[in-house]
């Protein structure tokens, strides 16, 4: 048990840290719009649904929300295929709905970060349809990566690159006369053609897109695939390391033991030096605006010393720390990644960020209960050879979050983790929608299991997600026991733990603190001081003594000893 928390240009809140630069210590809550709350009964979450539940996020104690894509899209990859960067998809509402949501969030003291997808557009975007209709070598085609194929008649792709979603990263076009044409590059789905960031026209379009949303009052942007926007000159062939993650990180998304070298070589489509020039340019755009706006990059880059280059003083303010997310449940591994992260980010004057779950990885309440290898990368399923100990996973997840929220810097939470939601591993094949599932013919289960709509109430066909009872992905029966109204009434629930952690973190200034390692515990214990708080996480099998002082938070019951897979904060 835990111990003893309507104007589009509405002013952003000033809390979440002292002296400005709120992003240095903020706890940011990721909202996946289609799975958060549905206001109109169509079974898909939307912006008015988010607005209606913002008071619950204020009550949770977060400083900001990050919205996954809501811009106009054919939704072939859940909005990460944008057809219009300056409008809201009707599935989620209108620009007016966005403005009301933003104003409400600001009035409740929360900032708003929006997802921006600059590596690729939808194949439905006007830029791409114009490119397809234009001649080979035209300026319109140069906005993307069109290339002639290899082979006698151009029947082979221009290089051997593979899509993150499976299969080749190139698709051949058909000319107006029906003959085979050029090929276009798509690191993801065929419906997501990559933009050519060697073309200054693309730069200018995105300066305008940034200003469009900044003018509306957003507080920053999460940059999708920030490390993939620039490609190596000549687009050379490359063969990925089989042990590497599909997005370029060192390990797979299940956070099993990753192999991290001192400086792993980059593939020609990941972590190219030219990408830093883009973020320097965007830094200048954000500097035109009052209110301390921020950029946070999704960059799957190892090691932390290389990742830190993305947050040098003239680039982005934050980047996700996927090395931390992918770290196994090992005290030694956690001490190493925390030490390396703090050293790397402090070295460039940036905050480290900490994250355990998001919309692309197995929820950590399940991931930390996994045993065995997972050959399918993103996701689990009934055919997978992976076994899951659900009770151990939740126990470790609560301890992992208790540890994470005591670290100095900024932290990200993914919707539903505050309820202890597990990955939904038994979705029927007919319900799956992730393109990964389709492009690999079901060999990889994809990310649907972490995207199932979250439960607000124990009662109701969709547990309060939609008044109509509809849900775009089926919810498991156990959602009734994990619903917010149930957990809100239980002082020992995961929700109550999160509320207490966030209140104590804010009240004791842990985000602004410094970490001092404690060496008085064994190899299976992670222990440190942050200010007046001693944090101890027992990752071993045997109980260990508690430190002297008042236990102010514990992830599980403690009575003189700290059990296995349990973490505490002690005031001393």
mmCIF file of N, CA and C in Angstrom, residues 17-136:
data_model
loop_
_atom_site.group_PDB
_atom_site.id
_atom_site.type_symbol
_atom_site.label_atom_id
_atom_site.label_comp_id
_atom_site.label_asym_id
_atom_site.label_seq_id
_atom_site.Cartn_x
_atom_site.Cartn_y
_atom_site.Cartn_z
ATOM 1 N N UNK A 17 7.544 23.681 -12.232
ATOM 2 C CA UNK A 17 8.937 24.099 -12.120
ATOM 3 C C UNK A 17 9.008 25.552 -11.721
ATOM 4 N N UNK A 18 10.180 26.033 -11.492
ATOM 5 C CA UNK A 18 10.346 27.424 -11.087
ATOM 6 C C UNK A 18 11.233 28.128 -12.086
ATOM 7 N N UNK A 19 10.974 29.414 -12.260
ATOM 8 C CA UNK A 19 11.840 30.226 -13.093
ATOM 9 C C UNK A 19 11.750 29.917 -14.576
ATOM 10 N N UNK A 20 10.553 29.467 -15.061
ATOM 11 C CA UNK A 20 10.418 29.181 -16.476
ATOM 12 C C UNK A 20 11.005 27.836 -16.838
ATOM 13 N N UNK A 21 11.082 27.603 -18.164
ATOM 14 C CA UNK A 21 11.583 26.326 -18.689
ATOM 15 C C UNK A 21 10.874 25.157 -18.014
ATOM 16 N N UNK A 22 9.558 25.193 -18.074
ATOM 17 C CA UNK A 22 8.696 24.200 -17.436
ATOM 18 C C UNK A 22 9.034 22.776 -17.872
ATOM 19 N N UNK A 23 9.516 22.638 -19.098
ATOM 20 C CA UNK A 23 9.783 21.327 -19.671
ATOM 21 C C UNK A 23 10.964 20.608 -19.002
ATOM 22 N N UNK A 24 11.737 21.317 -18.212
ATOM 23 C CA UNK A 24 12.871 20.672 -17.548
ATOM 24 C C UNK A 24 12.429 19.666 -16.485
ATOM 25 N N UNK A 25 11.275 19.865 -15.899
ATOM 26 C CA UNK A 25 10.837 18.995 -14.797
ATOM 27 C C UNK A 25 9.430 18.457 -14.989
ATOM 28 N N UNK A 26 8.767 18.803 -16.072
ATOM 29 C CA UNK A 26 7.350 18.487 -16.233
ATOM 30 C C UNK A 26 7.088 16.988 -16.303
ATOM 31 N N UNK A 27 5.952 16.589 -15.738
ATOM 32 C CA UNK A 27 5.408 15.256 -15.965
ATOM 33 C C UNK A 27 4.344 15.404 -17.043
ATOM 34 N N UNK A 28 4.563 14.738 -18.163
ATOM 35 C CA UNK A 28 3.741 14.931 -19.359
ATOM 36 C C UNK A 28 2.971 13.640 -19.642
ATOM 37 N N UNK A 29 1.677 13.779 -19.821
ATOM 38 C CA UNK A 29 0.768 12.645 -19.960
ATOM 39 C C UNK A 29 0.389 12.492 -21.424
ATOM 40 N N UNK A 30 0.688 11.332 -21.999
ATOM 41 C CA UNK A 30 0.347 11.101 -23.400
ATOM 42 C C UNK A 30 -1.107 10.682 -23.537
ATOM 43 N N UNK A 31 -1.838 11.438 -24.348
ATOM 44 C CA UNK A 31 -3.214 11.102 -24.700
ATOM 45 C C UNK A 31 -3.214 10.536 -26.124
ATOM 46 N N UNK A 32 -3.701 9.311 -26.252
ATOM 47 C CA UNK A 32 -3.885 8.701 -27.565
ATOM 48 C C UNK A 32 -5.355 8.918 -27.921
ATOM 49 N N UNK A 33 -5.667 9.950 -28.708
ATOM 50 C CA UNK A 33 -7.052 10.442 -28.796
ATOM 51 C C UNK A 33 -8.102 9.388 -29.109
ATOM 52 N N UNK A 34 -7.822 8.487 -30.034
ATOM 53 C CA UNK A 34 -8.865 7.544 -30.437
ATOM 54 C C UNK A 34 -9.209 6.542 -29.332
ATOM 55 N N UNK A 35 -8.376 6.463 -28.307
ATOM 56 C CA UNK A 35 -8.611 5.490 -27.239
ATOM 57 C C UNK A 35 -8.817 6.127 -25.872
ATOM 58 N N UNK A 36 -9.009 7.438 -25.822
ATOM 59 C CA UNK A 36 -9.126 8.117 -24.535
ATOM 60 C C UNK A 36 -10.582 8.246 -24.094
ATOM 61 N N UNK A 37 -11.407 8.929 -24.872
ATOM 62 C CA UNK A 37 -12.822 9.084 -24.534
ATOM 63 C C UNK A 37 -13.592 9.506 -25.776
ATOM 64 N N UNK A 38 -14.723 8.863 -26.001
ATOM 65 C CA UNK A 38 -15.566 9.102 -27.179
ATOM 66 C C UNK A 38 -16.793 9.904 -26.767
ATOM 67 N N UNK A 39 -16.976 11.070 -27.375
ATOM 68 C CA UNK A 39 -18.090 11.932 -26.992
ATOM 69 C C UNK A 39 -19.325 11.789 -27.867
ATOM 70 N N UNK A 40 -19.178 11.209 -29.066
ATOM 71 C CA UNK A 40 -20.308 11.187 -30.002
ATOM 72 C C UNK A 40 -20.839 9.789 -30.305
ATOM 73 N N UNK A 41 -20.316 8.774 -29.630
ATOM 74 C CA UNK A 41 -20.882 7.445 -29.756
ATOM 75 C C UNK A 41 -20.444 6.638 -30.946
ATOM 76 N N UNK A 42 -19.408 7.100 -31.679
ATOM 77 C CA UNK A 42 -18.981 6.335 -32.854
ATOM 78 C C UNK A 42 -17.937 5.276 -32.525
ATOM 79 N N UNK A 43 -17.537 5.189 -31.250
ATOM 80 C CA UNK A 43 -16.584 4.175 -30.844
ATOM 81 C C UNK A 43 -15.135 4.581 -30.966
ATOM 82 N N UNK A 44 -14.899 5.834 -31.374
ATOM 83 C CA UNK A 44 -13.540 6.357 -31.523
ATOM 84 C C UNK A 44 -13.417 7.601 -30.649
ATOM 85 N N UNK A 45 -12.369 7.683 -29.849
ATOM 86 C CA UNK A 45 -12.163 8.860 -29.008
ATOM 87 C C UNK A 45 -12.007 10.115 -29.836
ATOM 88 N N UNK A 46 -12.233 11.273 -29.204
ATOM 89 C CA UNK A 46 -12.210 12.522 -29.945
ATOM 90 C C UNK A 46 -11.820 13.679 -29.029
ATOM 91 N N UNK A 47 -11.675 14.856 -29.620
ATOM 92 C CA UNK A 47 -11.232 16.026 -28.860
ATOM 93 C C UNK A 47 -12.232 16.456 -27.789
ATOM 94 N N UNK A 48 -13.555 16.510 -28.079
ATOM 95 C CA UNK A 48 -14.479 16.829 -26.977
ATOM 96 C C UNK A 48 -14.410 15.814 -25.838
ATOM 97 N N UNK A 49 -14.147 14.551 -26.156
ATOM 98 C CA UNK A 49 -13.984 13.553 -25.104
ATOM 99 C C UNK A 49 -12.787 13.852 -24.229
ATOM 100 N N UNK A 50 -11.714 14.310 -24.841
ATOM 101 C CA UNK A 50 -10.528 14.702 -24.066
ATOM 102 C C UNK A 50 -10.860 15.883 -23.165
ATOM 103 N N UNK A 51 -11.513 16.887 -23.734
ATOM 104 C CA UNK A 51 -11.855 18.081 -22.962
ATOM 105 C C UNK A 51 -12.685 17.720 -21.729
ATOM 106 N N UNK A 52 -13.632 16.808 -21.907
ATOM 107 C CA UNK A 52 -14.512 16.429 -20.799
ATOM 108 C C UNK A 52 -13.756 15.783 -19.649
ATOM 109 N N UNK A 53 -12.618 15.146 -19.944
ATOM 110 C CA UNK A 53 -11.883 14.422 -18.905
ATOM 111 C C UNK A 53 -10.602 15.132 -18.463
ATOM 112 N N UNK A 54 -10.392 16.352 -18.902
ATOM 113 C CA UNK A 54 -9.214 17.087 -18.444
ATOM 114 C C UNK A 54 -9.190 17.300 -16.933
ATOM 115 N N UNK A 55 -10.342 17.502 -16.278
ATOM 116 C CA UNK A 55 -10.280 17.632 -14.809
ATOM 117 C C UNK A 55 -9.684 16.408 -14.123
ATOM 118 N N UNK A 56 -9.918 15.214 -14.670
ATOM 119 C CA UNK A 56 -9.315 14.020 -14.080
ATOM 120 C C UNK A 56 -7.802 14.022 -14.217
ATOM 121 N N UNK A 57 -7.290 14.589 -15.323
ATOM 122 C CA UNK A 57 -5.842 14.677 -15.490
ATOM 123 C C UNK A 57 -5.257 15.732 -14.568
ATOM 124 N N UNK A 58 -5.996 16.812 -14.367
ATOM 125 C CA UNK A 58 -5.552 17.797 -13.372
ATOM 126 C C UNK A 58 -5.518 17.146 -11.993
ATOM 127 N N UNK A 59 -6.525 16.353 -11.669
ATOM 128 C CA UNK A 59 -6.585 15.669 -10.380
ATOM 129 C C UNK A 59 -5.443 14.667 -10.234
ATOM 130 N N UNK A 60 -5.048 14.044 -11.341
ATOM 131 C CA UNK A 60 -3.914 13.113 -11.308
ATOM 132 C C UNK A 60 -2.636 13.838 -10.908
ATOM 133 N N UNK A 61 -2.467 15.069 -11.412
ATOM 134 C CA UNK A 61 -1.318 15.868 -11.016
ATOM 135 C C UNK A 61 -0.260 16.048 -12.082
ATOM 136 N N UNK A 62 -0.648 15.870 -13.369
ATOM 137 C CA UNK A 62 0.331 16.048 -14.440
ATOM 138 C C UNK A 62 0.440 17.520 -14.818
ATOM 139 N N UNK A 63 1.553 17.871 -15.458
ATOM 140 C CA UNK A 63 1.824 19.260 -15.825
ATOM 141 C C UNK A 63 1.427 19.594 -17.258
ATOM 142 N N UNK A 64 1.395 18.584 -18.113
ATOM 143 C CA UNK A 64 1.117 18.819 -19.523
ATOM 144 C C UNK A 64 0.551 17.561 -20.133
ATOM 145 N N UNK A 65 -0.112 17.716 -21.270
ATOM 146 C CA UNK A 65 -0.548 16.563 -22.049
ATOM 147 C C UNK A 65 0.092 16.634 -23.431
ATOM 148 N N UNK A 66 0.383 15.463 -23.941
ATOM 149 C CA UNK A 66 0.856 15.340 -25.328
ATOM 150 C C UNK A 66 -0.224 14.585 -26.087
ATOM 151 N N UNK A 67 -0.704 15.192 -27.175
ATOM 152 C CA UNK A 67 -1.730 14.571 -27.996
ATOM 153 C C UNK A 67 -1.093 13.840 -29.166
ATOM 154 N N UNK A 68 -1.326 12.535 -29.260
ATOM 155 C CA UNK A 68 -0.958 11.814 -30.467
ATOM 156 C C UNK A 68 -1.796 12.352 -31.630
ATOM 157 N N UNK A 69 -1.468 12.002 -32.886
ATOM 158 C CA UNK A 69 -2.031 12.723 -34.041
ATOM 159 C C UNK A 69 -3.554 12.793 -34.077
ATOM 160 N N UNK A 70 -4.028 13.984 -34.423
ATOM 161 C CA UNK A 70 -5.453 14.247 -34.593
ATOM 162 C C UNK A 70 -5.700 15.023 -35.883
ATOM 163 N N UNK A 71 -4.649 15.239 -36.676
ATOM 164 C CA UNK A 71 -4.783 16.012 -37.904
ATOM 165 C C UNK A 71 -5.423 15.164 -39.008
ATOM 166 N N UNK A 72 -5.873 15.813 -40.061
ATOM 167 C CA UNK A 72 -6.590 15.139 -41.140
ATOM 168 C C UNK A 72 -5.775 13.984 -41.703
ATOM 169 N N UNK A 73 -6.409 12.813 -41.780
ATOM 170 C CA UNK A 73 -5.680 11.598 -42.148
ATOM 171 C C UNK A 73 -6.658 10.525 -42.604
ATOM 172 N N UNK A 74 -6.248 9.674 -43.541
ATOM 173 C CA UNK A 74 -7.072 8.505 -43.878
ATOM 174 C C UNK A 74 -7.007 7.407 -42.825
ATOM 175 N N UNK A 75 -6.170 7.592 -41.804
ATOM 176 C CA UNK A 75 -6.096 6.693 -40.648
ATOM 177 C C UNK A 75 -5.611 5.289 -41.020
ATOM 178 N N UNK A 76 -4.731 5.205 -41.989
ATOM 179 C CA UNK A 76 -4.169 3.887 -42.299
ATOM 180 C C UNK A 76 -3.104 3.488 -41.279
ATOM 181 N N UNK A 77 -2.539 4.486 -40.583
ATOM 182 C CA UNK A 77 -1.627 4.205 -39.479
ATOM 183 C C UNK A 77 -2.009 5.070 -38.283
ATOM 184 N N UNK A 78 -3.297 5.037 -37.968
ATOM 185 C CA UNK A 78 -3.814 5.710 -36.763
ATOM 186 C C UNK A 78 -3.410 7.181 -36.684
ATOM 187 N N UNK A 79 -3.421 7.869 -37.813
ATOM 188 C CA UNK A 79 -3.148 9.301 -37.827
ATOM 189 C C UNK A 79 -1.715 9.687 -38.068
ATOM 190 N N UNK A 80 -0.797 8.719 -38.052
ATOM 191 C CA UNK A 80 0.596 9.020 -38.368
ATOM 192 C C UNK A 80 0.822 9.029 -39.881
ATOM 193 N N UNK A 81 -0.264 9.203 -40.607
ATOM 194 C CA UNK A 81 -0.256 9.396 -42.061
ATOM 195 C C UNK A 81 -1.103 10.627 -42.347
ATOM 196 N N UNK A 82 -0.471 11.796 -42.317
ATOM 197 C CA UNK A 82 -1.186 13.067 -42.314
ATOM 198 C C UNK A 82 -1.454 13.533 -43.741
ATOM 199 N N UNK A 83 -2.716 13.892 -43.988
ATOM 200 C CA UNK A 83 -3.111 14.403 -45.300
ATOM 201 C C UNK A 83 -3.272 15.920 -45.303
ATOM 202 N N UNK A 84 -3.419 16.528 -44.116
ATOM 203 C CA UNK A 84 -3.501 17.984 -43.999
ATOM 204 C C UNK A 84 -3.000 18.358 -42.608
ATOM 205 N N UNK A 85 -1.859 19.041 -42.552
ATOM 206 C CA UNK A 85 -1.224 19.380 -41.281
ATOM 207 C C UNK A 85 -1.882 20.571 -40.590
ATOM 208 N N UNK A 86 -2.826 21.228 -41.245
ATOM 209 C CA UNK A 86 -3.406 22.460 -40.688
ATOM 210 C C UNK A 86 -4.891 22.315 -40.381
ATOM 211 N N UNK A 87 -5.333 21.086 -40.148
ATOM 212 C CA UNK A 87 -6.743 20.889 -39.821
ATOM 213 C C UNK A 87 -6.885 19.649 -38.948
ATOM 214 N N UNK A 88 -8.039 19.531 -38.319
ATOM 215 C CA UNK A 88 -8.377 18.394 -37.470
ATOM 216 C C UNK A 88 -9.155 17.379 -38.290
ATOM 217 N N UNK A 89 -8.825 16.110 -38.153
ATOM 218 C CA UNK A 89 -9.592 15.086 -38.843
ATOM 219 C C UNK A 89 -11.015 15.065 -38.290
ATOM 220 N N UNK A 90 -12.044 15.012 -39.147
ATOM 221 C CA UNK A 90 -13.432 14.979 -38.657
ATOM 222 C C UNK A 90 -13.701 13.840 -37.689
ATOM 223 N N UNK A 91 -12.905 12.775 -37.742
ATOM 224 C CA UNK A 91 -13.053 11.682 -36.792
ATOM 225 C C UNK A 91 -12.903 12.174 -35.357
ATOM 226 N N UNK A 92 -12.063 13.209 -35.168
ATOM 227 C CA UNK A 92 -11.755 13.709 -33.832
ATOM 228 C C UNK A 92 -12.443 15.028 -33.499
ATOM 229 N N UNK A 93 -13.026 15.684 -34.502
ATOM 230 C CA UNK A 93 -13.698 16.944 -34.233
ATOM 231 C C UNK A 93 -13.319 18.022 -35.227
ATOM 232 N N UNK A 94 -13.217 19.251 -34.728
ATOM 233 C CA UNK A 94 -12.959 20.423 -35.560
ATOM 234 C C UNK A 94 -11.847 21.262 -34.934
ATOM 235 N N UNK A 95 -11.385 22.251 -35.683
ATOM 236 C CA UNK A 95 -10.423 23.192 -35.100
ATOM 237 C C UNK A 95 -11.029 23.916 -33.905
ATOM 238 N N UNK A 96 -12.311 24.182 -33.969
ATOM 239 C CA UNK A 96 -12.977 24.789 -32.814
ATOM 240 C C UNK A 96 -12.917 23.889 -31.590
ATOM 241 N N UNK A 97 -13.117 22.594 -31.799
ATOM 242 C CA UNK A 97 -12.996 21.646 -30.685
ATOM 243 C C UNK A 97 -11.579 21.657 -30.124
ATOM 244 N N UNK A 98 -10.590 21.741 -31.019
ATOM 245 C CA UNK A 98 -9.203 21.791 -30.539
ATOM 246 C C UNK A 98 -8.975 23.042 -29.708
ATOM 247 N N UNK A 99 -9.456 24.183 -30.200
ATOM 248 C CA UNK A 99 -9.252 25.437 -29.471
ATOM 249 C C UNK A 99 -9.891 25.386 -28.085
ATOM 250 N N UNK A 100 -11.076 24.787 -27.989
ATOM 251 C CA UNK A 100 -11.737 24.675 -26.686
ATOM 252 C C UNK A 100 -10.966 23.732 -25.764
ATOM 253 N N UNK A 101 -10.456 22.652 -26.317
ATOM 254 C CA UNK A 101 -9.651 21.735 -25.508
ATOM 255 C C UNK A 101 -8.400 22.423 -24.992
ATOM 256 N N UNK A 102 -7.719 23.164 -25.873
ATOM 257 C CA UNK A 102 -6.493 23.857 -25.491
ATOM 258 C C UNK A 102 -6.770 24.901 -24.415
ATOM 259 N N UNK A 103 -7.828 25.693 -24.602
ATOM 260 C CA UNK A 103 -8.164 26.726 -23.619
ATOM 261 C C UNK A 103 -8.522 26.103 -22.273
ATOM 262 N N UNK A 104 -9.241 24.968 -22.300
ATOM 263 C CA UNK A 104 -9.616 24.304 -21.056
ATOM 264 C C UNK A 104 -8.387 23.769 -20.332
ATOM 265 N N UNK A 105 -7.481 23.147 -21.088
ATOM 266 C CA UNK A 105 -6.255 22.633 -20.477
ATOM 267 C C UNK A 105 -5.467 23.759 -19.822
ATOM 268 N N UNK A 106 -5.322 24.882 -20.529
ATOM 269 C CA UNK A 106 -4.588 26.018 -19.970
ATOM 270 C C UNK A 106 -5.282 26.561 -18.721
ATOM 271 N N UNK A 107 -6.606 26.595 -18.734
ATOM 272 C CA UNK A 107 -7.332 27.115 -17.569
ATOM 273 C C UNK A 107 -7.169 26.210 -16.356
ATOM 274 N N UNK A 108 -6.871 24.922 -16.608
ATOM 275 C CA UNK A 108 -6.672 23.965 -15.523
ATOM 276 C C UNK A 108 -5.202 23.842 -15.129
ATOM 277 N N UNK A 109 -4.343 24.663 -15.740
ATOM 278 C CA UNK A 109 -2.938 24.665 -15.361
ATOM 279 C C UNK A 109 -2.089 23.642 -16.083
ATOM 280 N N UNK A 110 -2.571 23.145 -17.232
ATOM 281 C CA UNK A 110 -1.815 22.153 -17.985
ATOM 282 C C UNK A 110 -1.447 22.682 -19.365
ATOM 283 N N UNK A 111 -0.250 22.390 -19.794
ATOM 284 C CA UNK A 111 0.198 22.744 -21.134
ATOM 285 C C UNK A 111 -0.167 21.632 -22.116
ATOM 286 N N UNK A 112 -0.067 21.955 -23.409
ATOM 287 C CA UNK A 112 -0.460 21.014 -24.454
ATOM 288 C C UNK A 112 0.627 20.937 -25.520
ATOM 289 N N UNK A 113 1.109 19.719 -25.759
ATOM 290 C CA UNK A 113 2.065 19.423 -26.817
ATOM 291 C C UNK A 113 1.335 18.610 -27.880
ATOM 292 N N UNK A 114 1.545 18.927 -29.148
ATOM 293 C CA UNK A 114 0.888 18.173 -30.210
ATOM 294 C C UNK A 114 1.915 17.378 -31.008
ATOM 295 N N UNK A 115 1.460 16.267 -31.550
ATOM 296 C CA UNK A 115 2.311 15.385 -32.336
ATOM 297 C C UNK A 115 2.471 15.954 -33.740
ATOM 298 N N UNK A 116 3.710 16.009 -34.209
ATOM 299 C CA UNK A 116 3.999 16.453 -35.564
ATOM 300 C C UNK A 116 4.733 15.321 -36.281
ATOM 301 N N UNK A 117 4.311 15.023 -37.503
ATOM 302 C CA UNK A 117 4.842 13.888 -38.263
ATOM 303 C C UNK A 117 5.546 14.426 -39.516
ATOM 304 N N UNK A 118 6.833 14.774 -39.417
ATOM 305 C CA UNK A 118 7.525 15.417 -40.529
ATOM 306 C C UNK A 118 8.339 14.476 -41.422
ATOM 307 N N UNK A 119 8.500 13.212 -41.025
ATOM 308 C CA UNK A 119 9.295 12.306 -41.850
ATOM 309 C C UNK A 119 8.551 11.909 -43.117
ATOM 310 N N UNK A 120 7.235 11.810 -43.023
ATOM 311 C CA UNK A 120 6.446 11.328 -44.149
ATOM 312 C C UNK A 120 5.059 11.953 -44.086
ATOM 313 N N UNK A 121 4.378 11.934 -45.197
ATOM 314 C CA UNK A 121 2.978 12.353 -45.252
ATOM 315 C C UNK A 121 2.122 11.130 -45.560
ATOM 316 N N UNK A 122 0.826 11.343 -45.627
ATOM 317 C CA UNK A 122 -0.058 10.333 -46.200
ATOM 318 C C UNK A 122 0.090 10.343 -47.719
ATOM 319 N N UNK A 123 -0.146 9.200 -48.330
ATOM 320 C CA UNK A 123 -0.180 9.167 -49.798
ATOM 321 C C UNK A 123 -1.388 9.924 -50.334
ATOM 322 N N UNK A 124 -2.329 10.288 -49.441
ATOM 323 C CA UNK A 124 -3.478 11.110 -49.848
ATOM 324 C C UNK A 124 -3.174 12.602 -49.788
ATOM 325 N N UNK A 125 -2.023 12.984 -49.247
ATOM 326 C CA UNK A 125 -1.701 14.410 -49.140
ATOM 327 C C UNK A 125 -1.613 15.024 -50.540
ATOM 328 N N UNK A 126 -2.054 16.265 -50.658
ATOM 329 C CA UNK A 126 -2.032 16.948 -51.960
ATOM 330 C C UNK A 126 -0.624 17.026 -52.533
ATOM 331 N N UNK A 127 0.384 17.128 -51.661
ATOM 332 C CA UNK A 127 1.761 17.171 -52.170
ATOM 333 C C UNK A 127 2.110 15.885 -52.910
ATOM 334 N N UNK A 128 1.672 14.746 -52.367
ATOM 335 C CA UNK A 128 2.045 13.474 -52.984
ATOM 336 C C UNK A 128 1.204 13.187 -54.221
ATOM 337 N N UNK A 129 -0.080 13.507 -54.175
ATOM 338 C CA UNK A 129 -0.893 13.290 -55.371
ATOM 339 C C UNK A 129 -0.393 14.154 -56.514
ATOM 340 N N UNK A 130 0.064 15.374 -56.207
ATOM 341 C CA UNK A 130 0.669 16.220 -57.246
ATOM 342 C C UNK A 130 1.953 15.582 -57.771
ATOM 343 N N UNK A 131 2.751 15.022 -56.870
ATOM 344 C CA UNK A 131 4.001 14.389 -57.291
ATOM 345 C C UNK A 131 3.733 13.205 -58.212
ATOM 346 N N UNK A 132 2.728 12.390 -57.888
ATOM 347 C CA UNK A 132 2.399 11.247 -58.730
ATOM 348 C C UNK A 132 1.948 11.686 -60.119
ATOM 349 N N UNK A 133 1.248 12.807 -60.175
ATOM 350 C CA UNK A 133 0.724 13.294 -61.455
ATOM 351 C C UNK A 133 1.770 14.048 -62.267
ATOM 352 N N UNK A 134 2.919 14.342 -61.661
ATOM 353 C CA UNK A 134 3.953 15.143 -62.326
ATOM 354 C C UNK A 134 4.979 14.239 -63.006
ATOM 355 N N UNK A 135 5.737 14.854 -63.888
ATOM 356 C CA UNK A 135 6.725 14.099 -64.666
ATOM 357 C C UNK A 135 7.917 13.709 -63.806
ATOM 358 N N UNK A 136 8.596 12.659 -64.232
ATOM 359 C CA UNK A 136 9.836 12.263 -63.575
ATOM 360 C C UNK A 136 10.826 13.422 -63.606
#
